[in-house]
Short mmCIF file of C-alpha atoms (C1' of nucleotides) in Angstrom, two decimals:
data_model
loop_
_atom_site.label_atom_id
_atom_site.label_comp_id
_atom_site.label_asym_id
_atom_site.label_seq_id
_atom_site.Cartn_x
_atom_site.Cartn_y
_atom_site.Cartn_z
CA MET H 1 0.00 0.00 0.00
CA PRO H 2 2.81 2.41 -0.49
CA GLU H 3 1.26 5.38 -2.28
CA LEU H 4 2.84 8.64 -3.39
CA PRO H 5 3.87 9.90 0.08
CA GLU H 6 5.34 6.55 1.09
CA VAL H 7 7.24 6.17 -2.19
CA GLU H 8 8.55 9.73 -1.82
CA SER H 9 9.73 8.77 1.66
CA VAL H 10 11.53 5.72 0.25
CA LEU H 11 13.18 7.92 -2.36
CA LYS H 12 14.43 10.33 0.29
CA CYS H 13 15.78 7.46 2.38
CA LEU H 14 17.75 6.10 -0.55
CA THR H 15 19.18 9.45 -1.61
CA GLU H 16 19.80 11.03 1.79
CA SER H 17 21.16 8.09 3.76
CA SER H 18 24.90 7.86 4.13
CA PRO H 19 26.25 6.32 2.17
CA SER H 20 23.57 7.19 -0.36
CA LEU H 21 22.51 4.95 -3.21
CA ILE H 22 23.55 7.77 -5.54
CA GLY H 23 27.09 7.20 -6.74
CA ARG H 24 27.16 3.53 -5.75
CA GLN H 25 28.42 1.02 -8.26
CA VAL H 26 26.63 -2.31 -8.65
CA ARG H 27 29.03 -5.20 -8.06
CA GLU H 28 26.48 -7.96 -8.26
CA VAL H 29 22.77 -8.46 -8.82
CA ARG H 30 20.92 -11.35 -7.21
CA VAL H 31 17.41 -12.18 -8.35
CA LEU H 32 16.02 -14.31 -5.52
CA ARG H 33 12.62 -14.70 -7.09
CA GLN H 34 12.36 -14.69 -10.86
CA SER H 35 8.87 -13.19 -10.96
CA VAL H 36 10.15 -9.96 -9.37
CA VAL H 37 11.59 -9.09 -12.77
CA ASP H 38 9.10 -8.17 -15.46
CA GLY H 39 10.96 -9.30 -18.57
CA ASP H 40 14.31 -11.00 -18.88
CA ALA H 41 15.97 -11.36 -15.47
CA ASN H 42 19.29 -12.27 -17.03
CA GLU H 43 19.28 -9.10 -19.06
CA LEU H 44 18.58 -7.06 -15.93
CA VAL H 45 21.58 -8.65 -14.23
CA GLN H 46 23.80 -8.12 -17.27
CA VAL H 47 22.79 -4.50 -17.75
CA LEU H 48 23.07 -3.35 -14.13
CA THR H 49 26.24 -5.15 -13.11
CA GLY H 50 29.17 -2.73 -13.10
CA LYS H 51 27.01 0.34 -13.60
CA THR H 52 26.66 3.23 -11.17
CA CYS H 53 23.38 4.65 -9.90
CA GLN H 54 23.47 8.33 -10.85
CA THR H 55 19.93 9.47 -10.17
CA ILE H 56 16.54 8.33 -8.90
CA LEU H 57 13.26 9.78 -10.16
CA ARG H 58 9.75 9.30 -8.86
CA HIS H 59 6.54 9.68 -10.83
CA GLY H 60 3.38 8.70 -9.01
CA LYS H 61 4.15 5.42 -7.28
CA TYR H 62 6.93 4.47 -9.71
CA LEU H 63 10.63 4.82 -9.03
CA LEU H 64 13.16 5.09 -11.85
CA PHE H 65 16.80 4.36 -11.13
CA GLY H 66 19.23 5.85 -13.66
CA PHE H 67 22.36 3.72 -14.14
CA GLN H 68 25.41 4.74 -16.09
CA ASP H 69 28.54 3.01 -17.23
CA SER H 70 31.83 4.78 -16.53
CA ARG H 71 32.61 4.58 -20.27
CA VAL H 72 29.17 5.07 -21.75
CA LYS H 73 27.19 8.24 -21.23
CA GLN H 74 23.83 6.76 -22.04
CA TYR H 75 21.66 5.86 -19.06
CA ARG H 76 19.94 2.55 -18.57
CA TRP H 77 16.92 2.71 -16.29
CA MET H 78 15.47 0.28 -13.81
CA ALA H 79 11.81 0.98 -13.16
CA LEU H 80 10.28 -0.27 -9.92
CA HIS H 81 6.81 -0.50 -8.42
CA LEU H 82 6.33 -1.56 -4.80
CA ARG H 83 2.66 -2.48 -5.32
CA MET H 84 1.12 -3.65 -2.06
CA THR H 85 3.85 -4.74 0.30
CA GLY H 86 7.17 -3.94 -1.33
CA ARG H 87 9.97 -2.34 0.70
CA LEU H 88 13.35 -0.99 -0.29
CA PHE H 89 16.24 -0.35 2.05
CA LEU H 90 20.00 -0.03 2.16
CA VAL H 91 21.79 -2.22 4.66
CA PRO H 92 25.36 -3.33 5.33
CA GLU H 93 26.34 -6.27 3.16
CA ASN H 94 26.21 -9.71 4.76
CA LYS H 95 23.06 -8.69 6.53
CA VAL H 96 20.89 -11.79 6.76
CA LEU H 97 18.15 -11.94 4.17
CA GLY H 98 14.56 -11.38 5.10
CA ARG H 99 12.11 -14.15 4.51
CA HIS H 100 10.67 -12.24 1.57
CA THR H 101 13.74 -10.68 0.01
CA ARG H 102 13.21 -10.79 -3.78
CA LEU H 103 16.12 -8.81 -5.22
CA LEU H 104 19.54 -7.69 -4.04
CA LEU H 105 21.88 -5.12 -5.53
CA LEU H 106 25.31 -5.62 -3.96
CA LEU H 107 27.05 -2.25 -4.10
CA ASP H 108 30.44 -0.73 -3.41
CA GLN H 109 31.25 0.70 0.02
CA GLY H 110 29.94 -2.50 1.58
CA ILE H 111 26.23 -1.84 1.28
CA THR H 112 23.36 -3.70 -0.33
CA LEU H 113 19.99 -2.58 -1.63
CA HIS H 114 17.26 -4.98 -0.51
CA PHE H 115 13.88 -5.32 -2.22
CA ASP H 116 11.62 -7.22 0.16
CA ASP H 117 8.03 -8.01 -0.73
CA PRO H 118 5.88 -10.58 1.14
CA ARG H 119 3.03 -10.50 -1.35
CA ALA H 120 5.36 -10.57 -4.32
CA PHE H 121 3.27 -8.14 -6.36
CA GLY H 122 6.13 -5.66 -6.72
CA ARG H 123 8.10 -5.58 -9.96
CA VAL H 124 11.29 -4.21 -11.48
CA TRP H 125 11.99 -3.92 -15.20
CA LEU H 126 14.37 -2.27 -17.60
CA VAL H 127 13.41 0.74 -19.67
CA ALA H 128 15.48 2.72 -22.15
CA ASP H 129 13.81 5.98 -21.18
CA PRO H 130 11.74 7.11 -18.17
CA GLN H 131 9.04 8.20 -20.62
CA GLU H 132 8.23 4.56 -21.25
CA VAL H 133 6.80 4.64 -17.74
CA THR H 134 5.58 8.23 -17.43
CA ASN H 135 3.85 8.37 -20.83
CA LYS H 136 1.04 6.15 -19.63
CA LEU H 137 0.61 8.14 -16.42
CA GLY H 138 -1.10 11.41 -15.62
CA GLU H 139 0.75 14.26 -13.97
CA ASP H 140 2.26 13.52 -10.59
CA ALA H 141 -0.37 14.21 -7.93
CA LEU H 142 2.07 16.24 -5.85
CA PHE H 143 2.83 18.68 -8.65
CA ILE H 144 -0.34 18.93 -10.71
CA SER H 145 -1.52 22.55 -11.00
CA ARG H 146 -5.00 23.71 -10.09
CA ASP H 147 -5.74 24.71 -13.69
CA SER H 148 -4.63 21.39 -15.07
CA PHE H 149 -6.63 19.46 -12.48
CA VAL H 150 -9.78 21.51 -13.01
CA ASN H 151 -9.57 21.25 -16.80
CA LYS H 152 -9.01 17.52 -16.83
CA LEU H 153 -11.75 16.81 -14.33
CA ALA H 154 -14.37 19.00 -15.94
CA ASN H 155 -14.17 17.04 -19.18
CA LEU H 156 -14.82 13.65 -17.59
CA ARG H 157 -18.04 12.05 -16.45
CA ARG H 158 -16.65 9.70 -13.83
CA GLN H 159 -17.27 8.71 -10.24
CA LEU H 160 -14.76 10.55 -8.05
CA LYS H 161 -13.16 7.59 -6.29
CA PRO H 162 -12.24 5.53 -9.36
CA LEU H 163 -11.17 8.78 -11.03
CA LEU H 164 -8.71 9.57 -8.24
CA LEU H 165 -7.44 5.98 -8.36
CA ASN H 166 -6.92 6.14 -12.12
CA GLN H 167 -3.18 6.63 -12.59
CA SER H 168 -3.62 8.05 -16.08
CA PHE H 169 -5.81 10.83 -14.66
CA VAL H 170 -3.38 11.78 -11.93
CA ALA H 171 -0.51 9.61 -10.72
CA GLY H 172 0.20 8.58 -7.15
CA ILE H 173 -3.11 8.26 -5.30
CA GLY H 174 -4.13 4.85 -3.96
CA ASN H 175 -7.02 3.59 -1.89
CA ILE H 176 -5.94 5.17 1.38
CA TYR H 177 -5.34 8.70 0.12
CA ALA H 178 -8.36 8.60 -2.18
CA ASP H 179 -10.56 8.09 0.88
CA GLU H 180 -8.67 10.72 2.87
CA ILE H 181 -8.85 13.30 0.07
CA LEU H 182 -12.57 12.79 -0.53
CA PHE H 183 -13.25 13.07 3.19
CA ARG H 184 -11.31 16.31 3.44
CA ALA H 185 -13.13 17.66 0.39
CA GLY H 186 -16.52 16.65 1.82
CA LEU H 187 -17.41 14.78 -1.35
CA HIS H 188 -19.01 11.35 -1.73
CA PRO H 189 -16.86 8.71 -3.44
CA LEU H 190 -19.55 8.06 -6.06
CA GLN H 191 -20.27 11.71 -6.86
CA ILE H 192 -19.96 12.29 -10.62
CA SER H 193 -17.08 14.56 -11.64
CA SER H 194 -18.93 16.44 -14.36
CA GLU H 195 -21.77 17.32 -11.98
CA LEU H 196 -19.57 19.12 -9.47
CA PHE H 197 -19.90 22.86 -8.93
CA PRO H 198 -16.70 24.85 -9.55
CA GLU H 199 -16.41 25.46 -5.83
CA GLU H 200 -16.49 21.70 -5.20
CA ILE H 201 -13.81 20.99 -7.79
CA SER H 202 -11.68 23.64 -6.15
CA ARG H 203 -12.26 22.01 -2.76
CA LEU H 204 -11.23 18.65 -4.19
CA TYR H 205 -8.00 20.09 -5.52
CA ASP H 206 -7.29 21.81 -2.21
CA ALA H 207 -7.88 18.55 -0.36
CA LEU H 208 -5.66 16.56 -2.72
CA HIS H 209 -2.86 19.08 -2.42
CA THR H 210 -3.11 19.52 1.35
CA VAL H 211 -3.40 15.83 2.18
CA LEU H 212 -0.47 14.79 -0.03
CA LEU H 213 1.82 17.63 1.07
CA GLN H 214 1.12 16.91 4.71
CA ALA H 215 1.57 13.16 4.25
CA VAL H 216 4.87 13.69 2.45
CA SER H 217 6.13 15.94 5.22
CA LEU H 218 5.18 13.26 7.76
CA LYS H 219 6.81 10.49 5.70
CA GLY H 220 3.59 8.68 4.91
CA ALA H 221 0.53 7.37 6.68
CA ASN H 222 0.23 5.91 10.14
CA ILE H 223 -2.14 2.97 9.85
CA ASP H 224 -2.39 0.59 12.79
CA GLY H 225 1.11 -0.76 12.46
CA VAL H 226 1.09 -1.23 8.71
CA PHE H 227 3.70 1.44 8.09
CA GLU H 228 6.38 1.87 10.66
CA ALA H 229 7.80 5.07 9.21
CA GLY H 230 5.00 7.54 8.61
CA SER H 231 2.96 9.59 11.04
CA PHE H 232 0.26 11.13 8.83
CA PRO H 233 -2.96 10.67 10.82
CA VAL H 234 -5.69 9.09 8.74
CA ALA H 235 -9.21 10.41 9.35
CA VAL H 236 -11.36 7.73 7.73
CA TYR H 237 -9.27 4.90 6.24
CA GLY H 238 -9.61 1.83 8.45
CA LYS H 239 -11.92 3.77 10.80
CA ASN H 240 -15.19 2.02 10.06
CA ARG H 241 -17.70 2.32 12.91
CA LYS H 242 -15.50 4.91 14.59
CA PRO H 243 -16.74 8.50 15.04
CA CYS H 244 -16.02 11.02 12.31
CA PRO H 245 -13.39 13.47 13.63
CA VAL H 246 -15.48 16.38 12.33
CA CYS H 247 -19.11 15.56 13.21
CA GLY H 248 -19.06 12.37 15.25
CA THR H 249 -21.19 10.33 12.83
CA LEU H 250 -19.92 6.77 12.58
CA ILE H 251 -17.61 6.22 9.61
CA VAL H 252 -19.01 3.76 7.06
CA LYS H 253 -16.99 1.14 5.22
CA GLU H 254 -18.54 -0.17 2.04
CA ARG H 255 -17.29 -2.02 -0.97
CA LEU H 256 -17.66 0.55 -3.74
CA VAL H 257 -16.18 0.09 -7.21
CA GLN H 258 -14.41 -3.07 -6.03
CA ARG H 259 -12.58 -1.22 -3.27
CA GLY H 260 -12.97 -0.99 0.47
CA THR H 261 -14.20 2.60 0.79
CA HIS H 262 -14.43 4.61 3.99
CA TYR H 263 -16.44 7.81 4.31
CA CYS H 264 -18.58 9.89 6.62
CA PRO H 265 -22.21 9.77 5.45
CA THR H 266 -22.89 13.17 7.04
CA CYS H 267 -19.84 15.11 5.82
CA GLN H 268 -19.86 13.39 2.41
CA PRO H 269 -23.48 13.16 1.25
CA LEU H 270 -24.18 11.83 -2.23
CA VAL H 271 -25.98 14.65 -4.02
CA THR H 272 -28.07 13.88 -7.08
CA ARG H 273 -28.15 16.59 -9.72
CA CYS H 274 -30.07 16.81 -12.96
CA ASN H 275 -27.48 18.53 -15.07
CA GLY H 276 -23.83 19.43 -15.10
CA GLY H 277 -22.59 21.70 -12.37
"C1'" DC R 1 -16.05 5.40 -23.25
"C1'" DA R 2 -17.39 3.91 -18.59
"C1'" DC R 3 -17.46 0.37 -15.91
"C1'" DT R 4 -16.84 -4.60 -14.10
"C1'" DC R 5 -14.42 -8.64 -13.30
"C1'" DT R 6 -10.35 -11.56 -12.76
"C1'" DA R 7 -5.59 -12.78 -12.07
"C1'" DC R 8 -1.62 -12.07 -9.61
"C1'" DC R 9 0.11 -13.10 -4.22
"C1'" DT R 10 0.47 -14.25 0.90
"C1'" DG R 11 -0.11 -12.76 5.82
"C1'" DT R 12 -3.82 -11.93 8.85
"C1'" DG R 13 -7.79 -12.73 11.38
"C1'" DC R 14 -12.06 -14.72 11.77
"C1'" DG R 15 -15.50 -18.66 12.69
"C1'" DC R 16 -16.00 -23.19 13.95
"C1'" DT G 1 -5.08 -25.72 19.07
"C1'" DG G 2 -5.79 -25.74 14.39
"C1'" DC G 3 -8.07 -25.82 10.12
"C1'" DG G 4 -10.27 -23.48 6.15
"C1'" DC G 5 -11.42 -19.44 4.14
"C1'" DA G 6 -12.44 -14.67 3.11
"C1'" DC G 7 -10.06 -10.52 2.80
"C1'" DA G 8 -6.70 -6.77 1.87
"C1'" DG G 9 -5.33 -3.93 -2.69
"C1'" DG G 10 -2.32 -1.76 -7.57
"C1'" DT G 11 -2.32 -2.83 -12.05
"C1'" DA G 12 -3.08 -5.18 -16.52
"C1'" DG G 13 -6.05 -7.05 -19.51
"C1'" DA G 14 -10.30 -9.01 -21.00
"C1'" DG G 15 -15.17 -8.56 -21.08
"C1'" DT G 16 -19.85 -6.00 -20.90
#
DNA sequence: CACTCTACCTGTGCGC
DNA sequence: TGCGCACAGGTAGAGT
């Protein structure tokens, strides 16, 4: 369940730890579970071995690691998605493997990058250019402008929750932050985008921006022991049958659009409207 | 186009 | 105590 704020936190850990992943040369790649590599695992090993990690980008929930050969200027990129339970961390080499370690990059300076993932949904794959990943995605949710958000949303007739979850609309929001954003905006998950009043669209953008910025600054969400790092306090996610922090009404959890969805029926009423807002 | 369903996975927590 | 099973969810891809 790492979403944008959690992935951003991972990125900061990798780049700001000492020693940082940036500037480290790959001495050896170990694929401990073949399915962690989308594509040819042998090619991944061949391409990365000997190269140096020069930069790491994030777009939505994707990380892109730029590797360069000392002799060749052209970058090769490793894309990575943590999906549900993936974790990345730098540890001293010879550290015992976790039960669910899927991929190791053994680096210089005696450190190793671990990719652990109990559910084994996470993937890495090679791309020639970051655009291979970002082309299919919308703008990053942390950086999308109000104008861009308003324009894109106004042209779509979609329920708000699946719209926020759609990575080609805006990249980085998952189930937790979709619920949190809609709660903060006071909008029902099934409200139709094209029927919103301008003031409501503006509120939705404000909520998206505020929630994500705050969550990033707190290094992700704090959800009953799921994430050990973050301290962003969730208002509705996982709070079914608990009082709404605003009005005290009990939070409802329902399965909407194939997702566990938490909302306050008082603060987020579903409003039916005859025509576009 | 908008929406639904399924597959991919495994740890957790429930009922019996 | 332990067994079986539903459930959690991001994404791709197929189907309605």
